[in-house]
Every structure is written in C-alpha cells, then in structure tokens.
XYZ file of C-alpha atoms in Angstrom:
288
model
C -6.618 38.780 23.872
C -4.978 35.345 24.052
C -3.328 34.338 20.791
C -4.243 31.101 19.101
C -1.087 29.237 18.135
C -2.863 26.166 16.752
C -1.788 26.750 13.140
C 1.792 27.401 14.178
C 1.828 24.230 16.296
C 0.290 22.186 13.477
C 2.899 23.395 10.954
C 5.715 22.651 13.401
C 4.452 19.100 13.898
C 3.810 18.515 10.201
C 7.357 19.637 9.333
C 8.786 17.087 11.787
C 6.550 14.354 10.366
C 7.596 15.240 6.813
C 11.288 15.236 7.748
C 11.045 11.824 9.432
C 9.053 10.410 6.512
C 11.900 11.452 4.207
C 14.438 9.844 6.536
C 12.436 6.602 6.524
C 11.870 6.836 2.774
C 8.106 6.485 3.153
C 7.527 8.373 -0.094
C 5.164 10.871 1.592
C 4.443 14.243 0.029
C 3.848 17.377 2.126
C 0.093 16.854 1.843
C 0.452 13.269 3.129
C 2.464 14.489 6.134
C -0.234 17.060 6.932
C -2.987 14.411 6.786
C -1.030 12.069 9.056
C -0.322 14.900 11.503
C -3.988 15.824 11.652
C -5.091 12.211 12.257
C -2.382 11.048 14.668
C -0.317 13.836 16.226
C -1.988 17.245 16.438
C -4.528 16.119 19.080
C -1.632 15.392 21.456
C -0.347 18.968 21.325
C -3.385 21.116 20.562
C -3.695 23.879 23.162
C -0.261 23.196 24.644
C 2.046 26.249 25.116
C 4.328 26.336 22.093
C 7.326 27.104 24.321
C 6.879 23.709 25.980
C 6.932 21.724 22.737
C 10.372 20.207 22.276
C 11.459 18.985 18.848
C 13.268 15.958 20.269
C 10.137 14.899 22.148
C 7.967 15.417 19.058
C 10.301 13.235 16.978
C 10.206 10.538 19.658
C 6.393 10.579 19.727
C 6.212 10.375 15.917
C 8.539 7.381 15.863
C 6.620 5.673 18.679
C 3.318 6.059 16.845
C 4.790 4.828 13.550
C 6.377 1.827 15.264
C 3.366 1.115 17.473
C 5.353 1.476 20.726
C 4.478 3.374 23.904
C 4.789 7.170 23.880
C 7.234 8.944 26.228
C 6.158 10.041 29.708
C 4.470 13.431 29.786
C 2.449 13.054 26.596
C -1.124 11.971 26.126
C -1.261 8.242 25.429
C -2.913 7.443 22.066
C -5.742 4.952 21.966
C -4.627 1.297 21.887
C -2.987 0.179 18.670
C -4.923 -2.302 16.548
C -2.750 -4.782 14.655
C -3.742 -7.386 12.103
C -2.460 -10.807 13.060
C 0.173 -11.851 10.468
C -0.624 -15.465 11.312
C -4.036 -14.850 9.766
C -2.309 -14.599 6.389
C -2.263 -17.904 4.478
C 1.299 -19.047 3.826
C 0.646 -19.016 0.075
C -0.038 -15.245 0.258
C 3.528 -14.749 1.537
C 5.236 -16.661 -1.266
C 8.065 -15.085 -3.279
C 6.968 -12.743 -6.063
C 8.504 -10.953 -9.034
C 9.697 -7.496 -7.949
C 7.254 -5.673 -10.258
C 4.343 -7.254 -8.325
C 5.372 -5.559 -5.042
C 2.605 -2.923 -4.944
C -0.143 -5.343 -5.982
C 0.794 -7.902 -3.338
C 1.176 -5.468 -0.433
C -2.070 -3.708 -1.328
C -3.715 -7.106 -0.854
C -2.752 -7.148 2.850
C -4.915 -5.752 5.662
C -4.426 -2.054 6.444
C -3.578 -2.724 10.118
C -0.784 -5.173 9.332
C 2.634 -4.163 10.691
C 5.016 -4.222 7.753
C 8.469 -3.083 6.705
C 9.361 -2.615 3.047
C 13.135 -2.505 2.590
C 14.492 -2.631 -0.966
C 18.192 -1.774 -1.012
C 18.804 1.975 -1.222
C 15.422 2.587 -2.867
C 13.151 2.401 0.182
C 13.151 1.396 3.842
C 9.910 2.284 5.588
C 10.792 0.912 8.996
C 7.986 -0.943 10.750
C 4.722 0.867 9.930
C 1.065 0.050 9.395
C 0.319 -1.032 5.841
C -2.205 1.782 5.454
C 0.578 4.300 6.195
C 2.510 3.286 3.075
C 2.219 5.808 0.259
C 2.112 4.856 -3.441
C 4.320 1.776 -3.760
C 3.797 2.001 -7.526
C 6.420 4.760 -7.459
C 8.777 2.378 -5.648
C 8.231 -0.228 -8.361
C 8.966 2.409 -10.994
C 12.193 3.355 -9.160
C 13.174 -0.316 -9.188
C 12.494 -0.437 -12.905
C 14.666 2.637 -13.516
C 17.425 1.080 -11.400
C 17.622 -1.793 -13.855
C 16.263 -4.657 -11.768
C 16.497 -7.895 -13.744
C 13.554 -10.224 -14.333
C 15.010 -12.933 -12.066
C 15.084 -10.758 -8.928
C 12.357 -11.642 -6.430
C 10.741 -10.110 -3.359
C 10.408 -12.357 -0.307
C 8.104 -11.994 2.685
C 8.881 -13.221 6.185
C 7.263 -12.770 9.592
C 9.606 -11.374 12.266
C 9.298 -10.258 15.890
C 8.836 -6.464 16.044
C 11.473 -4.210 17.683
C 11.237 -4.180 21.497
C 8.729 -7.054 21.393
C 8.850 -10.739 22.251
C 7.534 -13.828 20.491
C 4.383 -13.889 22.624
C 1.710 -14.597 20.007
C 0.140 -11.113 20.186
C -0.573 -9.507 16.751
C 1.317 -6.261 17.546
C 4.438 -8.246 18.475
C 5.165 -9.163 14.847
C 5.614 -7.584 11.440
C 6.007 -8.739 7.855
C 9.295 -7.893 6.150
C 9.310 -7.417 2.370
C 12.819 -7.359 0.941
C 14.921 -8.670 -1.929
C 15.771 -12.364 -1.908
C 19.435 -12.800 -1.083
C 19.862 -9.205 0.097
C 21.945 -8.418 3.219
C 18.706 -7.881 5.173
C 17.388 -11.262 4.020
C 20.601 -12.899 5.248
C 20.644 -10.984 8.545
C 17.113 -12.086 9.424
C 17.402 -15.677 8.167
C 17.532 -17.095 11.715
C 14.852 -14.758 13.115
C 11.907 -15.715 10.930
C 8.864 -16.971 12.837
C 7.680 -19.970 10.853
C 4.114 -21.236 10.876
C 2.175 -22.933 8.084
C -1.251 -21.321 7.704
C -3.963 -22.534 5.321
C -7.232 -20.854 4.382
C -9.119 -23.308 6.582
C -7.110 -22.064 9.596
C -8.443 -18.519 9.229
C -11.271 -17.094 11.352
C -14.506 -16.944 9.382
C -14.596 -13.132 9.100
C -10.974 -13.013 7.898
C -11.614 -15.805 5.403
C -14.654 -14.027 3.940
C -12.775 -10.729 3.687
C -9.925 -12.490 1.915
C -12.327 -14.095 -0.579
C -13.673 -10.639 -1.490
C -10.132 -9.305 -1.961
C -9.152 -12.294 -4.108
C -12.174 -11.673 -6.357
C -11.375 -7.964 -6.692
C -7.739 -8.704 -7.485
C -8.728 -11.231 -10.142
C -11.101 -8.682 -11.729
C -8.218 -6.207 -12.014
C -5.894 -8.873 -13.458
C -8.537 -9.908 -16.009
C -8.980 -6.292 -17.089
C -5.230 -5.827 -17.522
C -4.993 -8.990 -19.604
C -7.967 -7.957 -21.758
C -6.537 -4.500 -22.399
C -3.078 -5.927 -23.147
C -4.488 -8.398 -25.680
C -6.518 -5.652 -27.314
C -3.491 -3.341 -27.429
C -1.560 -5.995 -29.366
C -4.021 -5.843 -32.259
C -2.824 -3.995 -35.379
C -5.059 -1.095 -36.399
C -6.392 -1.715 -39.915
C -5.345 0.758 -42.593
C -8.783 0.582 -44.183
C -11.908 -0.133 -42.191
C -15.004 -1.368 -43.962
C -16.475 -2.923 -40.822
C -15.229 -4.342 -37.588
C -14.277 -7.908 -36.843
C -16.876 -9.569 -34.629
C -14.223 -11.010 -32.304
C -12.766 -7.553 -31.751
C -16.201 -6.175 -30.947
C -16.703 -8.897 -28.374
C -13.283 -8.119 -26.886
C -14.177 -4.449 -26.487
C -17.543 -5.319 -24.993
C -15.814 -7.601 -22.481
C -13.418 -4.824 -21.508
C -16.330 -2.416 -21.087
C -18.071 -4.907 -18.811
C -14.937 -5.308 -16.699
C -14.637 -1.537 -16.392
C -18.252 -1.273 -15.269
C -17.679 -3.951 -12.623
C -14.567 -2.202 -11.290
C -16.357 1.137 -11.152
C -19.374 -0.398 -9.396
C -17.015 -1.827 -6.764
C -15.312 1.601 -6.426
C -11.926 0.198 -7.492
C -11.401 2.950 -10.083
C -12.339 6.626 -10.115
C -15.277 8.083 -12.029
C -12.896 10.123 -14.199
C -10.838 7.057 -15.163
C -13.997 5.043 -15.827
C -15.548 7.713 -18.082
C -12.313 8.304 -20.012
C -11.844 4.585 -20.750
C -15.484 4.068 -21.671
C -15.381 7.013 -24.091
C -12.249 5.671 -25.756
C -13.586 2.126 -26.032
C -16.961 3.182 -27.401
C -15.250 5.306 -30.060
C -13.169 2.344 -31.180
C -16.189 0.099 -31.089
C -17.797 2.434 -33.606
C -14.820 3.148 -35.862
C -12.699 0.008 -35.491
C -9.072 -0.434 -34.616
C -7.303 -1.562 -31.467
C -8.235 -0.565 -27.919
C-alpha cells in the first residue's frame, strides 16, 4: 500500500515558513505559520515525492511568495498576485504619526497593499502583503519597553519594490514604515516616489471603502476617549445615588460598544464582558 506523506510534507513546509518568519521578524507564531502554509504553499507540493523536495528550493519559493516575485522554474506558478495601488492612498493618510499609533494606522490600509515595517532592531518584515502582518500591537509594546520617547515618529514613504521598475503598476511599489531619521529613512531619501493624492483623485469604489474605514476608526477612537474619561472619575466612598452625568457617560459607552459589536469590530466575549461591567456600575455607581 502506498504511503501518504502529506502530513510529513506539510510539517516540513510549515517549519521552513516558521523559520523564515522568525528571520524576517514577522512576529508569527507556529499556528500562524501553519495557516500560511496551508493557504499559500502546501498546494504546490502536495503529492510530490518527499525525496524530491529540496529545502533550498522551498525557502526560495516562500520568499518569492512573500515578496510577490516569480517562483523558481520547476514549481507550480501561483495565481497572479493582486496588489493594492499605493497611489490610491490619499497623501494625508501617509503623514507622520506618533510611534504608538503604528498598529492603528497600518490596520487602516488595504490588506493587499505591499508594505515593509522596519523599526530598528525590533522588527523588519521585508516587503509583504499587509494582511500577512501579525499583531503589530506587540511591536508597539516592544517599542514601549525599549523606551521610545514621545517625540519619535513613524514616517511612511512609497518606494519601488525589489526587482521592479517605476512603471506605474501596483505590484511594482510598496509602502515603507520606519522611524523618522533612522538609517533606513536616510538610505531611501532619494528613492521615494512622490505623488500628491487627494480623496477626489480616488476611484469611486476605493473612496467609498475608505469612508467606511474612517467611520469605523472614529467609532473606536470615540470609545477609547469615552472609556478613558470615565476611568479618570474617582469612585465615591459613599454612594447614595449616581450622578446623572455619569449615568449618561456610561450609557454613551454602552451605545458605542453595541455599535462596534454590530459592525463585528469586537468579539462577542469582549462585548459581553464590557456590557456586564458597565451595567453593574450603572446600578451601583462608581467609575467605569
């Protein structure tokens, strides 16, 4: 009976993906590497004799898929890469930001955007699709632990992708996110592709999608502000009733939570836990 080596092949591929993700500092966990392998790599090698699978070739294919370049001869060619056009990003969305806003800003970009996040020794993803980035909140936390000062900013610039030319095609460019004044910022200062883009320049479908994202982002910001203001209130030592303004504040926060949950921006568990806490404080008083 012919043996089925599919599991063995899958584990071999996943281990290579995981190793390269560590080298590129993508922040992937083993489970993330397995998911990526299943979606992008395993189909190229499924059913192939394991003796004919070379590690060097596998690594080359992984890199080519991550970078959006052509795969080596002898392998099955993946379906054409879809790239979001960086020149469909309004210039104001690429303005400098405070370093602690890194995750929020990049999450705002389209999932098919080619991007490289390079922050000193903390992270360098290489050029990857935005939807391949894993948990940039951890990167922000690492920056916080490293003692980044409040005056350090992240800059964004559009550059020509490796092995590409400035030909106007979406896959020929990527967005670099790095520290202002860093060696990488200096090295690429003459390579930036400059173009002023306004909202009116965007295709209608892109403009509408951006408007939805802007609204969602503002909802999240409003919720954070509401919770922060509520958290600054001092819990009364003796409660004989609850201040009407505080009740209104809690009700507003509850409404924001309901809106975020309805739009599937937060999980059911997080929604229920926050609602339970807020309703308890609405009944007994005190800060949120």
